[in-house]
């Protein structure tokens, strides 16, 4: 069709695949701790604890790298939501995914150098990267160093509440991840977005 | 001399008031201080770091340091199980004279069973069963009768705790201190063993968040075989048989229900059908606390999302 655009600089790709790998390991080890049983589910408990802690710590640094790089390169501006017309644009995108896509309508917001994400993508990435991930990091640190966590809150164990919150965030991110994976198949072909994330060209 | 007596009596009254207010009237045993005046004869020397006496040979008052191991905490003494005792119920009456007769060191002390065997008042403690368990413990096997019940149950301050205390963290601290009095204390340990006590932190370095664990589980929970007939099992196992598998605690059928939380009321346990009620109020144990409502809810949401995505995908394929 059109000529290709270079959308995913090398640091985004490295960050992204490291992030994806860590996330996968965190979900699997997290699940095997929560549903620990005598005949261990996936990993033995102590392996899960070690892997989960290690991946979590690496993820913190990876996230800081992402946040800094986004702050200081042009990639960050894709994450700035322009609120003025945002409501309408978002609605157009939702309508497209739930209706237009089956009518073979054209994408309402085709990928350009100026607009990498459609409004829905933008929203989900901002929520995942600037709300959920920071919160899961903070609650994770609270669990890693229980001495800094409140002992009792509203008569409940502080660690319990922190852990519940941590699990809730993990769950939300897993849901995000499922949707993310699926929507990445909506490209020129089902695999073209994945190729883009590997070689950088859209 | 007169002055001293007055001061002593005033101090004694002060002590009563202090303990009364600390313990609260309702938990006081009526006859707790039955022998307090009598015991004060001993406490005036054994109750503090310094003692004094009138030396009749030199005709001078002497002040000396008390051997710290012979100092007895009077507050703890009057809040323990045997609080209504006279010192000389257990010790020889000749201790009333000072200096104590050297031969008194040879006095044989009664064992728990001497008084409590077939004792109806303490039948619920299954003292005989405990004795049997104790004889199977590493301590007895290694040291025989040199090791005695008194070594853990300090005769001057042992108080039933696990059975009567609602707050689990107090129980954990109390019970662990019994073990740590030897196992992290060189002086106490060398009374039995040539080596100073092993470093407990190093011996348990396989356990992550060690401090958190030692505050939330008892030494006994890992070092004792689970049995259901007595409340506090006494057959401490050799180290190779100690609990090392994380999932023994961190799973739905956690052993903590048979050890640490055993004495928690049965009602609060059965309410939810599983341990959450009891454990949640004290500590959160990953893997053991599972909320079945949240479990179901998350499964349902997860399933719905997947179904939606699959439908969307199928429609995309069909319509293309
Ligand atoms: C195996 C797992 C994953 C795969 C295969 C995958 C795939 C992709 C693909 C193909 C893209 C490019 C399309 C686009 O820009 O929308 C992308 C972008 C993105 N992904 Fe993922 N992803 C995975 C996991 C994750 C996870 C766990 C997160 C965050 C928690 C995440 C966050 C993002 C973000 C923020 C972008 C946009 C990056 C940018 O261009 O600035 N991804 N992903």
Coordinates of C-alpha atoms and ligand atoms in Angstrom, one line a residue:
Chain A
X1 CA 0.0 0.0 0.0
X2 CA 1.8 3.0 1.3
X3 CA 5.5 3.2 2.0
X4 CA 6.5 1.8 5.4
X5 CA 7.0 4.0 8.5
X6 CA 9.6 3.4 11.2
X7 CA 7.4 3.4 14.3
X8 CA 9.0 1.3 16.9
X9 CA 12.6 2.5 17.7
X10 CA 15.0 -0.2 18.9
X11 CA 14.7 0.8 22.6
X12 CA 10.9 0.4 22.5
X13 CA 11.2 -3.1 21.1
X14 CA 13.8 -4.2 23.6
X15 CA 11.8 -2.7 26.4
X16 CA 8.6 -4.2 25.1
X17 CA 9.9 -7.8 24.7
X18 CA 11.7 -7.8 28.0
X19 CA 8.5 -6.4 29.6
X20 CA 6.4 -9.1 27.9
X21 CA 8.7 -11.9 29.0
X22 CA 8.8 -10.6 32.6
X23 CA 5.1 -10.2 32.7
X24 CA 4.5 -13.8 31.5
X25 CA 6.9 -15.1 34.2
X26 CA 5.2 -13.0 36.8
X27 CA 1.8 -14.2 35.9
X28 CA 2.8 -17.8 35.9
X29 CA 4.7 -17.7 39.2
X30 CA 2.1 -15.5 40.8
X31 CA -0.6 -18.0 40.0
X32 CA 1.4 -20.9 41.3
X33 CA 1.9 -19.1 44.6
X34 CA -1.7 -18.2 45.0
X35 CA -2.9 -21.7 44.1
X36 CA 0.0 -23.5 45.8
X37 CA -0.7 -27.1 46.5
X38 CA 1.2 -30.2 47.6
X39 CA 1.6 -31.4 44.0
X40 CA 2.9 -28.1 42.8
X41 CA 0.9 -26.5 40.0
X42 CA 3.6 -25.0 37.8
X43 CA 6.7 -24.2 39.8
X44 CA 7.5 -25.3 43.4
X45 CA 6.6 -22.6 45.9
X46 CA 10.1 -21.4 46.7
X47 CA 11.1 -21.3 43.0
X48 CA 8.1 -19.2 42.4
X49 CA 8.9 -16.8 45.2
X50 CA 12.5 -16.3 43.9
X51 CA 11.5 -16.0 40.3
X52 CA 8.6 -13.7 41.1
X53 CA 10.8 -11.4 43.3
X54 CA 13.6 -11.3 40.7
X55 CA 11.4 -10.6 37.8
X56 CA 9.5 -8.0 39.8
X57 CA 12.7 -6.1 40.6
X58 CA 13.9 -6.2 36.9
X59 CA 10.4 -5.0 35.9
X60 CA 10.8 -2.0 38.1
X61 CA 14.0 -1.0 36.3
X62 CA 12.5 -1.8 33.0
X63 CA 9.5 0.4 33.7
X64 CA 11.7 3.3 34.9
X65 CA 13.6 3.0 31.7
X66 CA 10.4 3.1 29.7
X67 CA 9.0 6.1 31.6
X68 CA 12.3 8.0 31.3
X69 CA 12.7 7.2 27.6
X70 CA 9.1 8.2 26.9
X71 CA 9.6 11.4 28.8
X72 CA 12.6 12.4 26.7
X73 CA 11.9 11.1 23.2
X74 CA 9.1 11.7 20.7
X75 CA 7.6 8.3 21.6
X76 CA 6.1 9.8 24.7
X77 CA 3.8 12.1 22.8
X78 CA 1.8 9.2 21.5
X79 CA 0.7 8.7 25.1
X80 CA -0.6 12.3 25.5
X81 CA -4.3 12.1 25.3
X82 CA -5.8 15.2 23.7
X83 CA -8.9 15.5 25.7
X84 CA -10.8 18.1 23.6
X85 CA -12.1 15.8 20.9
X86 CA -11.2 12.6 22.7
X87 CA -14.7 11.5 23.7
X88 CA -16.0 11.5 20.1
X89 CA -12.8 9.9 18.7
X90 CA -13.0 7.1 21.3
X91 CA -16.6 6.5 20.4
X92 CA -15.8 6.3 16.7
X93 CA -13.1 3.7 17.4
X94 CA -15.4 1.6 19.6
X95 CA -18.1 1.7 17.0
X96 CA -15.5 0.6 14.4
X97 CA -14.4 -2.4 16.4
X98 CA -17.9 -3.5 17.3
X99 CA -19.6 -2.8 14.0
X100 CA -17.6 -1.1 11.2
X101 CA -14.9 -3.8 11.1
X102 CA -17.5 -6.3 10.0
X103 CA -18.7 -4.0 7.3
X104 CA -15.2 -3.6 5.9
X105 CA -15.2 0.1 6.7
X106 CA -11.7 1.7 6.6
X107 CA -9.9 2.2 9.9
X108 CA -11.0 5.5 11.3
X109 CA -7.6 6.3 12.6
X110 CA -5.0 4.8 10.3
X111 CA -1.5 4.6 11.6
X112 CA 0.6 7.5 10.7
X113 CA 3.9 9.0 12.0
X114 CA 1.8 11.5 13.9
X115 CA -0.7 9.1 15.4
X116 CA 0.7 5.7 16.3
X117 CA -2.2 4.5 18.4
X118 CA -5.9 4.7 17.8
X119 CA -7.8 6.3 20.7
X120 CA -8.7 3.0 22.3
X121 CA -5.2 1.7 22.1
X122 CA -4.0 4.9 23.6
X123 CA -6.3 4.7 26.5
X124 CA -5.5 1.1 27.3
X125 CA -1.8 1.7 27.1
X126 CA -2.0 4.8 29.3
X127 CA -4.0 2.9 31.9
X128 CA -1.7 -0.1 31.8
X129 CA 1.6 1.7 31.8
X130 CA 0.9 4.8 33.9
X131 CA -1.7 3.6 36.3
X132 CA -1.7 -0.2 36.7
X133 CA 2.0 -0.9 36.4
X134 CA 3.1 1.8 38.9
X135 CA 0.5 0.6 41.4
X136 CA 1.4 -3.0 41.1
X137 CA 5.1 -2.0 41.6
X138 CA 4.2 0.0 44.7
X139 CA 2.1 -2.8 46.2
X140 CA 4.8 -5.3 45.3
X141 CA 7.4 -3.4 47.1
X142 CA 5.2 -3.3 50.1
X143 CA 5.0 -7.1 50.1
X144 CA 8.7 -7.5 49.5
X145 CA 9.5 -5.4 52.5
X146 CA 6.6 -6.2 54.8
X147 CA 8.1 -4.1 57.6
X148 CA 7.2 -0.9 55.7
X149 CA 3.6 -2.1 55.2
X150 CA 1.0 -1.1 57.7
X151 CA 0.3 -3.9 60.1
X152 CA -3.3 -3.3 60.6
X153 CA -5.8 -1.3 58.6
X154 CA -9.5 -1.1 59.5
X155 CA -8.9 -4.2 61.7
X156 CA -7.6 -6.3 58.9
X157 CA -4.1 -7.5 58.2
X158 CA -2.3 -4.8 56.2
X159 CA -0.4 -7.4 54.3
X160 CA -3.7 -9.0 53.4
X161 CA -5.1 -5.8 52.0
X162 CA -1.9 -5.0 50.1
X163 CA -1.8 -8.5 48.7
X164 CA -5.4 -8.4 47.7
X165 CA -4.8 -5.1 45.9
X166 CA -1.7 -6.6 44.2
X167 CA -3.7 -9.5 43.0
X168 CA -6.4 -7.3 41.8
X169 CA -3.9 -5.3 39.7
X170 CA -2.3 -8.5 38.4
X171 CA -5.7 -9.7 37.4
X172 CA -6.5 -6.4 35.6
X173 CA -3.2 -6.4 33.8
X174 CA -3.8 -10.0 32.7
X175 CA -7.1 -9.0 31.3
X176 CA -5.4 -6.0 29.6
X177 CA -2.8 -8.4 28.2
X178 CA -5.5 -10.8 26.7
X179 CA -7.2 -7.9 25.0
X180 CA -3.9 -6.4 23.9
X181 CA -2.9 -9.7 22.3
X182 CA -6.1 -10.0 20.5
X183 CA -6.2 -6.5 19.2
X184 CA -2.7 -6.8 17.9
X185 CA -4.0 -9.4 15.5
X186 CA -6.1 -6.6 13.9
X187 CA -3.5 -5.3 11.5
X188 CA -3.0 -5.5 7.8
X189 CA -2.7 -9.2 8.4
X190 CA -3.1 -11.1 11.6
X191 CA 0.6 -11.2 12.2
X192 CA 1.8 -7.9 10.7
X193 CA 1.7 -6.0 14.0
X194 CA 3.8 -8.6 15.6
X195 CA 6.3 -8.4 12.8
X196 CA 6.3 -4.6 13.3
X197 CA 7.2 -4.9 16.9
X198 CA 10.1 -7.1 15.9
X199 CA 11.6 -5.1 13.1
X200 CA 10.3 -1.7 13.9
X201 CA 8.6 -0.9 10.6
X202 CA 4.9 -0.5 10.1
Chain B
X1 CA 16.6 -1.9 110.8
X2 CA 13.1 -0.7 111.6
X3 CA 13.2 1.8 108.8
X4 CA 14.1 -1.0 106.4
X5 CA 11.0 -3.0 107.4
X6 CA 8.7 0.0 106.9
X7 CA 10.2 0.6 103.5
X8 CA 9.9 -3.0 102.6
X9 CA 6.3 -3.1 103.5
X10 CA 5.6 0.0 101.5
X11 CA 7.3 -1.4 98.5
X12 CA 5.4 -4.6 98.9
X13 CA 2.1 -2.7 98.9
X14 CA 3.3 -0.8 95.9
X15 CA 4.0 -4.0 94.1
X16 CA 0.5 -5.3 94.8
X17 CA -1.1 -2.2 93.4
X18 CA 1.1 -2.4 90.4
X19 CA 0.2 -6.0 89.7
X20 CA -3.5 -5.5 90.4
X21 CA -3.7 -2.6 88.0
X22 CA -1.6 -4.5 85.4
X23 CA -3.6 -7.7 85.5
X24 CA -7.1 -6.4 86.1
X25 CA -9.3 -7.6 88.8
X26 CA -11.3 -10.2 87.0
X27 CA -8.4 -12.3 85.9
X28 CA -6.9 -12.3 89.4
X29 CA -6.9 -15.6 91.2
X30 CA -8.3 -14.9 94.7
X31 CA -5.4 -16.5 96.5
X32 CA -2.7 -15.2 94.3
X33 CA -1.0 -13.2 97.1
X34 CA -1.8 -15.7 99.8
X35 CA 1.9 -16.1 100.5
X36 CA 3.2 -12.8 99.4
X37 CA 4.3 -11.7 102.8
X38 CA 6.1 -15.0 103.4
X39 CA 7.7 -14.8 99.9
X40 CA 8.9 -11.3 100.5
X41 CA 11.5 -12.8 102.8
X42 CA 13.1 -14.3 99.8
X43 CA 12.3 -11.5 97.3
X44 CA 14.0 -8.9 99.4
X45 CA 17.2 -10.5 98.2
X46 CA 16.2 -12.5 95.1
X47 CA 13.9 -9.7 93.8
X48 CA 16.7 -7.3 92.7
X49 CA 20.2 -6.9 91.6
X50 CA 21.6 -6.0 95.0
X51 CA 20.9 -7.6 98.4
X52 CA 22.0 -6.6 101.8
X53 CA 22.3 -8.2 105.1
X54 CA 23.7 -7.5 108.5
X55 CA 27.0 -9.2 109.1
X56 CA 27.1 -10.2 112.7
X57 CA 30.8 -11.0 112.7
X58 CA 31.9 -7.6 111.5
X59 CA 28.8 -5.9 112.9
X60 CA 28.3 -4.0 109.6
X61 CA 25.7 -3.8 107.0
X62 CA 26.9 -5.4 103.8
X63 CA 25.6 -4.7 100.3
X64 CA 26.4 -7.1 97.5
X65 CA 25.5 -8.0 94.0
X66 CA 23.0 -10.8 93.4
X67 CA 24.0 -13.5 90.9
X68 CA 21.8 -12.4 87.9
X69 CA 20.7 -16.0 87.3
X70 CA 19.2 -16.0 90.8
X71 CA 17.2 -12.8 90.4
X72 CA 13.5 -13.6 90.1
X73 CA 11.1 -11.1 88.5
X74 CA 8.3 -10.7 91.1
X75 CA 5.8 -9.3 88.7
X76 CA 6.1 -12.3 86.5
X77 CA 6.1 -14.6 89.5
X78 CA 2.7 -13.4 90.6
X79 CA 1.2 -13.7 87.2
X80 CA 2.3 -17.3 86.5
X81 CA 0.6 -20.6 87.0
X82 CA 2.1 -21.3 90.4
X83 CA 1.6 -17.8 91.7
X84 CA -0.1 -18.9 94.9
X85 CA 3.0 -20.9 95.9
X86 CA 5.4 -20.2 98.7
X87 CA 9.0 -20.4 97.6
X88 CA 9.5 -23.0 100.2
X89 CA 6.7 -25.2 98.7
X90 CA 9.2 -26.1 96.1
X91 CA 12.5 -25.2 97.8
X92 CA 13.7 -26.4 101.2
X93 CA 12.5 -24.5 104.2
X94 CA 16.0 -24.1 105.4
X95 CA 16.5 -21.4 102.7
X96 CA 15.0 -19.1 105.1
X97 CA 18.3 -18.8 106.9
X98 CA 21.1 -16.8 105.4
X99 CA 23.8 -17.7 104.4
X100 CA 22.1 -20.7 102.9
X101 CA 23.5 -24.0 103.9
X102 CA 25.8 -25.4 101.2
X103 CA 24.1 -28.8 101.3
X104 CA 20.9 -27.2 100.2
X105 CA 22.3 -27.1 96.7
X106 CA 21.8 -30.8 96.6
X107 CA 18.1 -30.6 97.1
X108 CA 16.1 -32.6 94.6
X109 CA 13.4 -30.6 92.8
X110 CA 10.1 -32.1 92.2
X111 CA 9.1 -32.7 88.6
X112 CA 5.8 -31.6 87.0
X113 CA 4.6 -35.2 87.1
X114 CA 5.4 -35.5 90.8
X115 CA 2.6 -33.1 91.5
X116 CA 0.4 -33.4 88.4
X117 CA 0.2 -37.1 87.7
X118 CA -3.4 -38.1 88.0
X119 CA -4.2 -34.5 89.1
X120 CA -7.8 -33.8 88.4
X121 CA -7.4 -30.1 88.3
X122 CA -4.9 -30.3 85.4
X123 CA -6.4 -33.3 83.7
X124 CA -7.2 -31.2 80.6
X125 CA -3.5 -30.6 80.0
X126 CA -2.9 -34.4 79.4
X127 CA 0.3 -34.1 81.4
X128 CA 1.0 -37.8 81.1
X129 CA 0.7 -37.6 77.3
X130 CA 3.0 -34.7 77.2
X131 CA 5.5 -36.6 79.2
X132 CA 5.4 -39.4 76.7
X133 CA 5.9 -37.0 73.8
X134 CA 8.6 -35.3 75.6
X135 CA 10.5 -38.6 76.0
X136 CA 10.5 -39.0 72.3
X137 CA 12.0 -35.5 71.7
X138 CA 15.5 -34.8 70.6
X139 CA 16.3 -33.0 73.8
X140 CA 15.4 -36.0 76.0
X141 CA 17.0 -38.5 73.6
X142 CA 20.2 -36.6 73.7
X143 CA 20.4 -35.5 77.3
X144 CA 18.1 -37.8 79.2
X145 CA 17.0 -36.6 82.6
X146 CA 19.7 -33.9 82.6
X147 CA 17.2 -32.0 80.4
X148 CA 14.1 -31.3 82.4
X149 CA 10.7 -29.8 81.9
X150 CA 11.9 -26.8 84.0
X151 CA 14.4 -25.9 81.3
X152 CA 11.7 -24.7 79.1
X153 CA 9.1 -24.0 81.7
X154 CA 10.9 -21.5 83.9
X155 CA 9.6 -22.4 87.4
X156 CA 9.3 -18.7 88.3
X157 CA 7.5 -17.4 85.3
X158 CA 5.9 -20.1 83.2
X159 CA 2.3 -19.2 82.4
X160 CA -0.2 -21.1 80.2
X161 CA -0.3 -18.9 77.1
X162 CA -1.3 -20.7 73.9
X163 CA -4.4 -22.1 75.4
X164 CA -5.7 -18.9 77.0
X165 CA -4.4 -16.1 74.8
X166 CA -6.6 -14.7 72.1
X167 CA -3.8 -12.7 70.4
X168 CA -1.8 -15.2 68.4
X169 CA 1.2 -12.8 68.1
X170 CA 1.6 -12.9 71.9
X171 CA 1.6 -16.6 71.8
X172 CA 4.2 -16.7 69.1
X173 CA 6.5 -14.4 71.0
X174 CA 6.0 -16.3 74.2
X175 CA 6.6 -19.7 72.8
X176 CA 9.5 -18.7 70.6
X177 CA 11.3 -17.1 73.5
X178 CA 11.2 -20.4 75.4
X179 CA 13.3 -22.0 72.6
X180 CA 15.4 -18.9 71.9
X181 CA 16.4 -18.7 75.6
X182 CA 18.8 -21.5 74.7
X183 CA 19.0 -21.5 70.9
X184 CA 20.1 -18.0 70.5
X185 CA 21.8 -17.6 73.8
X186 CA 25.3 -18.9 74.2
X187 CA 25.4 -18.9 78.0
X188 CA 22.2 -20.9 78.4
X189 CA 23.1 -23.4 75.7
X190 CA 26.5 -24.3 77.1
X191 CA 24.8 -25.6 80.2
X192 CA 24.1 -28.6 78.1
X193 CA 26.2 -28.5 75.0
X194 CA 29.9 -27.9 74.4
X195 CA 29.2 -25.7 71.5
X196 CA 27.8 -22.2 71.8
X197 CA 24.3 -22.1 70.3
X198 CA 24.2 -22.3 66.5
X199 CA 23.2 -19.1 64.7
X200 CA 19.5 -19.5 64.2
X201 CA 19.5 -17.1 61.3
X202 CA 22.1 -19.1 59.4
X203 CA 20.4 -22.4 60.2
X204 CA 17.2 -21.1 58.6
X205 CA 18.8 -19.2 55.7
X206 CA 16.7 -21.2 53.2
X207 CA 13.6 -19.4 54.5
X208 CA 12.9 -16.1 52.8
X209 CA 11.5 -13.1 54.8
X210 CA 12.9 -14.9 57.9
X211 CA 12.0 -12.1 60.4
X212 CA 8.4 -12.1 59.1
X213 CA 8.2 -15.9 59.5
X214 CA 9.6 -16.0 63.0
X215 CA 7.1 -13.3 64.0
X216 CA 4.2 -15.3 62.4
X217 CA 4.9 -18.9 63.1
X218 CA 6.3 -20.8 66.1
X219 CA 9.4 -22.8 66.2
X220 CA 7.1 -25.6 67.3
X221 CA 5.0 -25.4 64.1
X222 CA 8.0 -26.7 62.1
X223 CA 9.9 -28.7 64.7
X224 CA 7.1 -30.9 66.1
X225 CA 5.2 -33.9 64.7
X226 CA 1.5 -33.0 64.3
X227 CA -0.6 -34.9 66.7
X228 CA -4.0 -34.2 67.8
X229 CA -4.4 -35.4 71.3
X230 CA -2.5 -32.6 73.1
X231 CA -2.7 -29.0 72.5
X232 CA 1.0 -28.3 72.5
X233 CA 3.0 -31.2 71.1
X234 CA 6.3 -31.9 72.8
X235 CA 8.1 -34.4 70.6
X236 CA 10.6 -32.1 69.1
X237 CA 12.0 -33.9 66.0
X238 CA 15.6 -34.1 64.8
X239 CA 16.3 -31.3 62.4
X240 CA 16.2 -33.5 59.3
X241 CA 12.4 -34.1 60.0
X242 CA 11.5 -30.5 60.4
X243 CA 9.1 -28.9 58.1
X244 CA 10.9 -27.5 55.1
X245 CA 8.3 -27.6 52.4
X246 CA 6.8 -24.2 51.8
X247 CA 3.5 -25.6 50.7
X248 CA 3.0 -27.4 54.0
X249 CA 1.9 -23.9 55.2
X250 CA 1.4 -22.0 52.0
X251 CA -1.5 -24.0 50.6
X252 CA -5.1 -24.5 51.2
X253 CA -4.7 -27.4 53.6
X254 CA -2.0 -25.7 55.6
X255 CA -0.5 -27.4 58.6
X256 CA -1.0 -24.2 60.5
X257 CA -4.6 -25.3 61.2
X258 CA -3.3 -28.3 63.1
X259 CA -0.6 -26.5 64.9
X260 CA -0.6 -22.7 65.4
X261 CA -4.3 -22.2 64.9
X262 CA -5.4 -25.4 66.6
X263 CA -6.5 -23.6 69.8
X264 CA -8.5 -21.0 68.0
X265 CA -12.2 -21.4 68.5
X266 CA -13.8 -24.0 66.3
X267 CA -16.8 -21.8 65.6
X268 CA -14.9 -19.0 63.8
X269 CA -13.3 -21.7 61.7
X270 CA -16.4 -23.5 60.5
X271 CA -18.2 -20.3 59.6
X272 CA -16.3 -20.0 56.4
X273 CA -15.6 -23.7 56.1
X274 CA -11.9 -22.9 55.8
X275 CA -9.3 -21.1 57.6
X276 CA -9.7 -17.6 56.3
X277 CA -11.7 -16.4 59.3
X278 CA -8.9 -17.3 61.8
X279 CA -5.9 -16.6 59.7
X280 CA -7.0 -13.4 58.1
X281 CA -7.3 -11.7 61.5
X282 CA -3.7 -12.5 62.4
X283 CA -1.7 -12.8 59.3
X284 CA -2.1 -13.2 55.6
X285 CA -0.6 -16.5 54.3
X286 CA 0.0 -16.5 50.6
X287 CA -1.6 -19.7 49.2
X288 CA -3.5 -20.5 52.3
X289 CA -5.9 -17.6 52.3
X290 CA -8.2 -18.0 49.4
X291 CA -11.4 -16.2 49.1
X292 CA -13.8 -18.5 47.2
X293 CA -16.0 -15.6 46.1
X294 CA -13.2 -13.7 44.6
X295 CA -11.9 -16.8 43.0
X296 CA -15.1 -17.5 41.3
X297 CA -15.6 -13.8 40.3
X298 CA -12.2 -13.6 38.7
X299 CA -12.7 -16.9 36.8
X300 CA -16.1 -15.6 35.5
X301 CA -14.7 -12.3 34.3
X302 CA -11.7 -14.0 32.7
X303 CA -14.0 -16.5 30.9
X304 CA -16.3 -13.7 29.7
X305 CA -13.5 -11.7 28.2
X306 CA -12.1 -14.7 26.4
X307 CA -15.5 -15.6 25.0
X308 CA -16.1 -12.1 23.8
X309 CA -12.7 -12.1 22.1
X310 CA -13.3 -15.4 20.4
X311 CA -16.7 -14.4 19.1
X312 CA -15.2 -11.2 17.7
X313 CA -12.4 -13.2 16.1
X314 CA -14.8 -15.7 14.6
X315 CA -17.0 -13.0 13.2
X316 CA -14.0 -11.3 11.6
X317 CA -13.0 -14.5 9.9
X318 CA -16.5 -15.4 8.7
X319 CA -17.3 -12.0 7.4
X320 CA -14.0 -11.7 5.5
Ligands
LIG1 C1 3.6 -12.0 24.7 C2 3.1 -10.9 25.1 C3 2.9 -9.6 24.1 C4 2.9 -9.5 22.8 C5 3.0 -10.6 21.8 C6 2.7 -8.1 22.5 C7 2.6 -7.6 21.2 C8 2.6 -6.2 20.9 C9 2.6 -5.7 19.6 C10 2.5 -6.5 18.3 C11 2.7 -4.4 19.7 C12 2.6 -3.4 18.5 C13 1.3 -2.9 18.2 C14 0.9 -1.7 18.9 O1 1.7 -0.7 18.9 O2 -0.2 -1.7 19.4 C15 2.7 -4.0 21.1 C16 2.8 -2.7 21.6 C17 2.7 -2.4 23.0 N1 2.6 -3.3 24.0 FE1 2.6 -5.4 23.8 N2 2.7 -7.4 23.7 C18 2.8 -8.3 24.7 C19 2.8 -8.0 26.0 C20 2.6 -6.7 26.5 C21 2.5 -6.4 27.9 C22 2.5 -7.4 29.1 C23 2.4 -5.0 28.1 C24 2.3 -4.2 29.3 C25 2.0 -4.6 30.5 C26 2.5 -4.5 26.7 C27 2.4 -3.2 26.4 C28 2.5 -2.6 25.2 C29 2.6 -1.2 24.9 C30 2.6 -0.1 25.9 C31 2.8 -1.1 23.5 C32 3.0 0.2 22.7 C33 4.5 0.4 22.7 C34 4.9 1.7 21.9 O3 4.9 1.6 20.7 O4 5.2 2.7 22.6 N3 2.6 -5.5 25.8 N4 2.7 -5.2 21.8

